[in-house]
C-alpha cells in the first residue's frame, strides 16, 4: 500500500502541471509577472525561430505530454498494486527513461530539492514493490485467488 501511495504521490505534480498548462495563457503579462528577463526570453524565442503563439502552443503540448505520462504512471502503479508483474517492470523502465533525465533537467533548471524529492519518492515506491514484504503480499494474494477457484 505504501508503494502505491508513493508512486501516485510522485505523479501528482505532473498531473497538476499538465492540467495547469492547458488553462494558462502564455502572454506578455505572464512573462513580466514571472520575472523572466524579457530580452533573454525574446532572444531565445528568436534563436528557436518561434513566435509567442507557438511558444504558448508548445507549453500546452508539453503539459499534455506530462499529463499523459503521469496518468500512465498512475495506471501502472495501480496495476502493480493489483499484482501485475509486468507493471512493476514497466515502472522501472519509466523511472530510468524519464526519471533520470527529469532529475538532470530539474537540477540544471534550479529546482534541485523538488527534483530529488519527486524522483526519490518514485524510486522508493518502485523499490518497495520489489521488497520482501511486497513479494510475500503478492504471493499471499495469488494463494488467495487460487483457493477461490
Backbone as a ProteinNet text record, in pm:
[ID]
protein_1_A
[PRIMARY]
XXXXXXXXXXXXXXXXXXXXXXXXXXXXXXXXXXXXXXXXXXXXXXXXXXXXXXXXXXXXXXXXXXXXXXXXXXXXXXXXXXXXXXXXXXXXXXXXXXXXXXXXXXXXXXXXXXXXXXXXXXXXXXXXXXXXXXXXXXXXXXXXXXXXX
[TERTIARY]
82.7	0	87.9	197.7	288.8	348.9	382	438.1	337	212	108.5	94.8	91.3	78.9	199.5	320	441.7	441.5	401.3	401.1	299.6	183.5	82.6	128.9	188	237.9	343.6	426.4	530.1	469.5	351.5	288.3	203.7	159.6	68.3	122.7	249.9	296.3	285.8	300.9	294.5	150.4	59	-83	-125.8	-86.4	-121.9	-58.9	68.4	137.1	70.7	37.5	-25.6	-160.7	-241.7	-373.6	-357.9	-267.1	-244.6	-200	-116.4	-67	-178.1	-283.4	-394.3	-475.4	-470	-553.8	-477.7	-344.7	-266.1	-256.3	-262.5	-245.2	-105.8	-22.5	114	111.3	137.7	138.8	240.3	242.7	340	329.3	207.5	191.4	236.4	214.2	260.2	412.1	477.1	623.2	675	609.3	650.9	632.7	522.3	494.3	589.4	640.6	726.6	869	905.7	1039.8	1145.8	1104.4	1199.6	1247.9	1378.9	1429.2	1378.7	1308	1239.8	1335.8	1447.7	1544.5	1597.8	1628.2	1678.7	1572.3	1448	1339.6	1316.7	1312.5	1292	1405.8	1527.7	1643.1	1633.4	1589	1574.6	1464.8	1354.2	1247	1297.1	1369.2	1421.6	1520	1605	1702.1	1632.6	1519.5	1443.9	1352.2	1338.8	1251.4	1104.1	1069.4	931.4	869.1	738.1	661.3	605.8	548.4	488.1	371.8	294.4	182.1	232.8	338.6	395.7	451.4	511.1	562.6	447.1	338.5	220.6	168.2	165.6	120.9	217.6	347.2	446.6	429.6	396.2	370.6	252.4	147.3	29.3	62.7	136.8	173.9	259.2	354.9	439.8	355.9	259.2	170.9	89.8	41.4	-34	56.3	180.3	275	297.6	318.7	334.8	212.3	94.8	-29.4	-46.2	-22.5	-37.5	62.1	187.9	287.2	253.1	204.6	166.9	49.7	-47.7	-162.9	-122.4	-30.9	22.4	94.6	175.2	247.2	148	40.6	-59.5	-129.2	-162.7	-227.8	-136	-7	88.4	103.5	100.9	110.4	-9	-127.4	-247.3	-240.6	-196.5	-183.4	-82.5	28.1	127.7	68.5	-7.7	-74	-169.7	-232.5	-326.4	-256.3	-123.5	-48.1	13.1	4.8	61.4	213.6	284.2	431.1	486.7	422.6	467.6	461.1	364	351.7	469.1	515.5	630.9	754.4	772.2	885.8	872.5	752.6	729.7	759	727.7	757.8	908.7	983.7	1130.5	1179.7	1128.2	1170.1	1136.5	1015.1	977.6	1061.1	1090.9	1173.4	1310.7	1367.7	1500.1	1491.6	1393.1	1383	1344.3	1256.1	1207.2	1254.6	1273.2	1311.7	1451.3	1546.2	1685.2	1702	1652.2	1662.5	1586.2	1470.1	1393.8	1473.8	1537.8	1621.2	1731.8	1798.3	1906.4	1855	1742.4	1685.3	1645.8	1583.7	1539.2	1658.1	1762.6	1881.7	1944.8	1950.4	2005.4	1912.9	1781.5	1683.6	1669.4	1741.4	1739.4	1633.8	1585	1486.7	1538.3	1655.7	1715.8	1637.4	1581.6	1509.2	1384.9	1310.1	1189.6	1223.6	1328.7	1369.3	1406.5	1488.9	1531.8	1412.4	1323.4	1205.9	1116.1	1082.3	990.7	1052.8	1174.1	1238.6	1268.1	1303.6	1329.2	1204.4	1091.7	964.8	926.8	944.1	913.9	1004.4	1133.3	1227.9	1196.7	1160.6	1124.7	1001.2	903.6	782.6	813.7	897.8	936.5	1015.2	1106.5	1186.9	1097.8	997.6	906	831.5	805.6	734.7	816	947.8	1033.2	1092.2	1050.9	1099.7	1034.9	1090.7	1038.4	891	849.4	706.8	614.5	656.7	573.4	566.9	680.2	681.2	589.9	594.9	507.7	361.4	334.5	197.6	142.9	225.7	183.1	159	247.2	231.9	103.4	74.2	-48	-171.8	-166.5	-282.1	-301.4	-190.3	-202.5	-260.6	-217.2	-271.3	-419.1	-456.4	-596.5	-681.4	-629.9	-702	-712	-606	-606.5	-703.5	-718.1	-806.8	-953.6	-981.9	-1118.8	-1161.2	-1065.5	-1100.8	-1155.3
-118.7	0	126.2	120.2	234.9	262.8	157.4	174.9	244.6	203.7	265.5	413.7	446.5	586.3	666.4	611.8	682.7	703.5	603	614.2	717.5	718.5	818.2	957.5	968.7	1099	1154.8	1068.6	1114.7	1167.1	1120.8	1163.3	1289.3	1318.6	1431.6	1564.9	1599.8	1728.7	1738.3	1626.4	1626.9	1631.8	1572.3	1584.2	1730.1	1791.7	1931.9	2022.5	1999.6	2079.3	2061.2	1937.7	1910.1	1977.6	1967.4	2031.8	2183.3	2233.7	2378.2	2435.1	2362	2411.7	2421.5	2345.5	2351.6	2479.7	2538.7	2655	2786.4	2780.3	2903	2971.1	3101.6	3179.4	3240	3196.4	3248	3376.1	3487.5	3617	3708.6	3832.3	3929.7	3948.8	3962	3989.5	3870.9	3749.6	3631.9	3632.2	3664.6	3669.3	3779.7	3895.8	4005.6	3968.7	3900.9	3860.7	3751.5	3669.8	3557.9	3602.5	3722.5	3772.1	3726.3	3662.8	3620	3744.7	3763.6	3881	3880.3	3982.9	3987.7	3979.4	4047.6	4045.7	3906.1	3834.9	3697.8	3605.8	3623.8	3539.6	3564.3	3692.7	3725.7	3672.5	3679.2	3627.4	3475.4	3407.8	3262.2	3222.7	3297.8	3271.5	3292.1	3399.5	3429	3321.2	3275.6	3171.1	3040.6	3014.8	2892.8	2909.7	3033.1	3058.9	3045.2	3083	3068.6	3205	3209.2	3326.7	3301	3403.9	3388.1	3288.6	3291	3197.7	3053.7	3033.6	2899.5	2852	2942.4	2906.7	2865.3	2940.2	2904.8	2767.2	2738	2605.7	2497	2524.9	2428	2399.5	2501.8	2483.2	2389.1	2407.8	2320.3	2175.8	2160.8	2025.8	1956.3	2029.4	1971.2	1934	2016.9	1987.2	1860.7	1843.4	1721.5	1598.7	1611.2	1500.5	1467	1568.3	1545.6	1475.1	1523.3	1466.8	1321.2	1292.3	1155.1	1061.2	1103.6	1018.9	996.7	1100.2	1086.3	990.5	998.9	907.5	763.7	745.8	612	558.5	643.4	604.7	559.9	636.6	602.4	471.6	453.6	329.1	209.3	225.8	117.1	90.4	195.4	178.6	99.5	131.6	58.8	-85.9	-105.9	-242.1	-322.9	-259.9	-328.9	-361.6	-270.9	-294.8	-413.2	-427.5	-538.6	-669.4	-665.2	-788.2	-811.4	-716.9	-735.5	-718.7	-828.2	-824.4	-736.8	-738.7	-656.5	-507.8	-468.9	-328.1	-285.8	-374.7	-341.8	-320.1	-404.4	-390	-260.1	-231.6	-109.1	15.4	11.2	124.4	146.7	38.4	52	117	70.3	124.3	273.9	311	452.4	535.8	480.5	553.8	583.3	485.7	506.3	598.8	574.1	652.3	797.9	822	957.6	1018.6	938.6	990.9	1049.7	978.7	1026.9	1152.2	1153.8	1279.2	1394.7	1364.3	1467.3	1524.7	1437.2	1481	1573.7	1535.8	1619	1753.3	1753.2	1877.3	1970.1	1914.8	1997.7	2048.5	1969.3	2015.2	2133	2122.4	2231.5	2353.1	2327.2	2435.4	2503.9	2461.1	2530.1	2482.9	2361	2306.8	2176.6	2177.8	2052.6	1982	2054.4	1989.8	1920.2	1989.8	1931.4	1809.4	1820.1	1709.9	1587.2	1605.8	1492.8	1433.1	1517.8	1469.6	1384.5	1435.9	1363.5	1232.2	1238.4	1116.5	1020.6	1074.2	989	915.7	984.8	920.6	813.9	843.7	745.4	623	646.5	535.2	452.9	520.1	447.5	360.8	416.1	338.4	215	231.6	116.7	16.2	63.5	-27.4	-106	-41.2	-110.8	-223.8	-207.6	-312.3	-441.1	-430.3	-546.8	-595.2	-536.1	-577.4	-706.5	-763.5	-888.8	-877.7	-771.8	-763.8	-764.4	-695.8	-693.7	-832.1	-900.1	-1035	-1127.7	-1118.4	-1200.8	-1163.4	-1034.1	-988.3	-1038.5	-1028.3	-1078.3	-1229.3	-1302.4	-1447.9	-1482.5	-1411.2	-1435.9	-1407.5	-1303.1	-1270.4	-1378.8	-1432.8	-1539.9	-1664.4	-1697.4	-1813.8	-1795.7	-1675.5	-1646.5	-1658.8	-1612.6	-1621.8	-1765	-1845.2	-1985.2	-2066.2	-2035.4	-2113.4	-2082.2	-1965.3	-1930.9	-2001.8	-2044.4	-2105.4	-2243.4
0	0	0	75.4	80.5	-56.6	-129.1	-263.7	-354.6	-347.1	-430.7	-397.2	-269.6	-228.6	-276.5	-262.2	-305.2	-456.3	-530.4	-676.2	-724.4	-662.9	-701.1	-658.7	-541.1	-494.3	-588.3	-644.3	-737.2	-867.2	-902.3	-1027.3	-1011.8	-890.4	-869.5	-921.7	-897.7	-951.3	-1103.4	-1171.5	-1317.3	-1366.9	-1291.9	-1325.5	-1310.8	-1200	-1176.5	-1282.2	-1312.8	-1415	-1551.2	-1584.7	-1713.6	-1726.4	-1622.2	-1625.6	-1627.3	-1546.3	-1541.4	-1674.6	-1746.4	-1875.3	-1979.1	-1960.7	-2055.5	-2039.9	-1920	-1892.6	-1881.2	-1881.1	-1869.2	-2005.5	-2002.7	-2124.3	-2120.7	-2211.6	-2217.7	-2300	-2230.7	-2297.9	-2231	-2276.2	-2226.3	-2075	-2023.3	-1879.9	-1794.7	-1841.9	-1767.6	-1758.8	-1867.8	-1868.1	-1776.7	-1779.7	-1693.2	-1545.7	-1513.3	-1374.9	-1326.6	-1418	-1379.5	-1346	-1389	-1359.7	-1458.3	-1565.4	-1668	-1741.2	-1750.4	-1823.9	-1968.1	-2003.1	-2131.9	-2249.6	-2240.8	-2350.6	-2375.8	-2269.5	-2283.8	-2343.1	-2298.3	-2349.2	-2497.3	-2535.6	-2677.4	-2763.3	-2711	-2784.9	-2799.7	-2694.4	-2701.6	-2799.7	-2799.1	-2896.2	-3039.1	-3061.4	-3195.3	-3239.9	-3146.2	-3180	-3215.7	-3149.3	-3177.5	-3298	-3346.2	-3460.2	-3424.7	-3302.7	-3255.5	-3229.3	-3244.2	-3204.3	-3064.5	-3004.8	-2872.8	-2879.3	-2985.3	-3000.6	-3010.9	-3085.3	-3097.3	-2963.7	-2888.1	-2756.4	-2663.8	-2668.5	-2588.7	-2625.7	-2754.7	-2800.2	-2753.4	-2757.2	-2710.2	-2561	-2484.2	-2340.6	-2321.2	-2398.9	-2387.9	-2427.5	-2536.3	-2581.4	-2475.3	-2419.4	-2316.1	-2193.2	-2161.4	-2049.1	-2072.8	-2195.3	-2228.2	-2217	-2262.7	-2251.4	-2103.4	-2019.8	-1875.3	-1819	-1856	-1804.3	-1846.2	-1972.2	-2021.8	-1953.9	-1944.6	-1878.2	-1731	-1665.3	-1523.9	-1508.1	-1597.7	-1590.4	-1622.8	-1716	-1744.6	-1621.4	-1557.4	-1435.1	-1327.5	-1307.9	-1206.4	-1242.7	-1369.4	-1412.6	-1388.5	-1418.2	-1392.8	-1243.4	-1162.8	-1017.4	-965.6	-1014.4	-972.7	-1022	-1145.6	-1198.7	-1117.1	-1079.7	-996.5	-860.9	-805.1	-677.3	-687.1	-801.5	-821.7	-856.5	-870.1	-888.4	-1025.1	-1114.3	-1248.5	-1243.7	-1263.8	-1259.5	-1371.5	-1485.8	-1597.9	-1566.6	-1486	-1448.3	-1360.3	-1274.7	-1190.5	-1278	-1377.5	-1469.3	-1548.9	-1596.5	-1673.5	-1589.6	-1461.1	-1373.6	-1361.2	-1355.1	-1351.6	-1480.2	-1592.5	-1722.2	-1730.8	-1691.1	-1695.1	-1599.3	-1483.8	-1387.6	-1446.5	-1515.1	-1574.2	-1696.7	-1784.4	-1907.6	-1884.4	-1787.5	-1766.5	-1635.9	-1534.4	-1403.6	-1400.8	-1455.2	-1452.1	-1538.6	-1663.2	-1739.7	-1673	-1614.8	-1545.9	-1429.5	-1355.5	-1243.3	-1292.6	-1399.7	-1453.8	-1504.4	-1573.2	-1625.5	-1510.8	-1407.4	-1295.9	-1213.7	-1205.8	-1134.8	-1209.1	-1341	-1422.4	-1416.3	-1414.2	-1412.2	-1277.6	-1177.7	-1049.7	-952.5	-966.9	-873.9	-813.2	-751.2	-705.3	-595.3	-501.1	-391.4	-444.6	-531.3	-588.9	-673.8	-754.1	-841.4	-761	-660.8	-578.6	-504.1	-455.6	-382.9	-472.5	-589.8	-679.6	-727.7	-776.9	-827.5	-712.1	-596.5	-479.6	-434	-430.7	-391.8	-493.9	-621.7	-726.2	-712.8	-692.1	-678	-553	-445.4	-322.6	-345.2	-415.4	-445	-528.2	-629.4	-713.2	-630.9	-548.1	-465	-370	-314.8	-224	-294.4	-423.8	-498.7	-510.2	-490.9	-505.9	-373	-263.7	-132.4	-86.2	19.3	74.3	114.3	185.4	221.7	99.6	-7.6	-127.8	-192.2	-197.4	-254.7	-175.7	-44.3	39.5	18.5	5	-15.1	-148.5	-254.7	-385.6	-380.6	-313.1	-301.6	-227.7	-120.4	-45	-127.7	-210.1	-296.5	-400.6	-455	-554.7	-491.5	-370.5	-299.8	-270.8	-229.4	-201.1	-326.1	-438.4	-565.2	-613.9	-589.2	-631.8	-549.3	-420.6	-336.2	-365.3	-423.5	-459.3	-587.7	-669	-797.9	-782.1
[MASK]
+++++++++++++++++++++++++++++++++++++++++++++++++++++++++++++++++++++++++++++++++++++++++++++++++++++++++++++++++++++++++++++++++++++++++++++++++++++

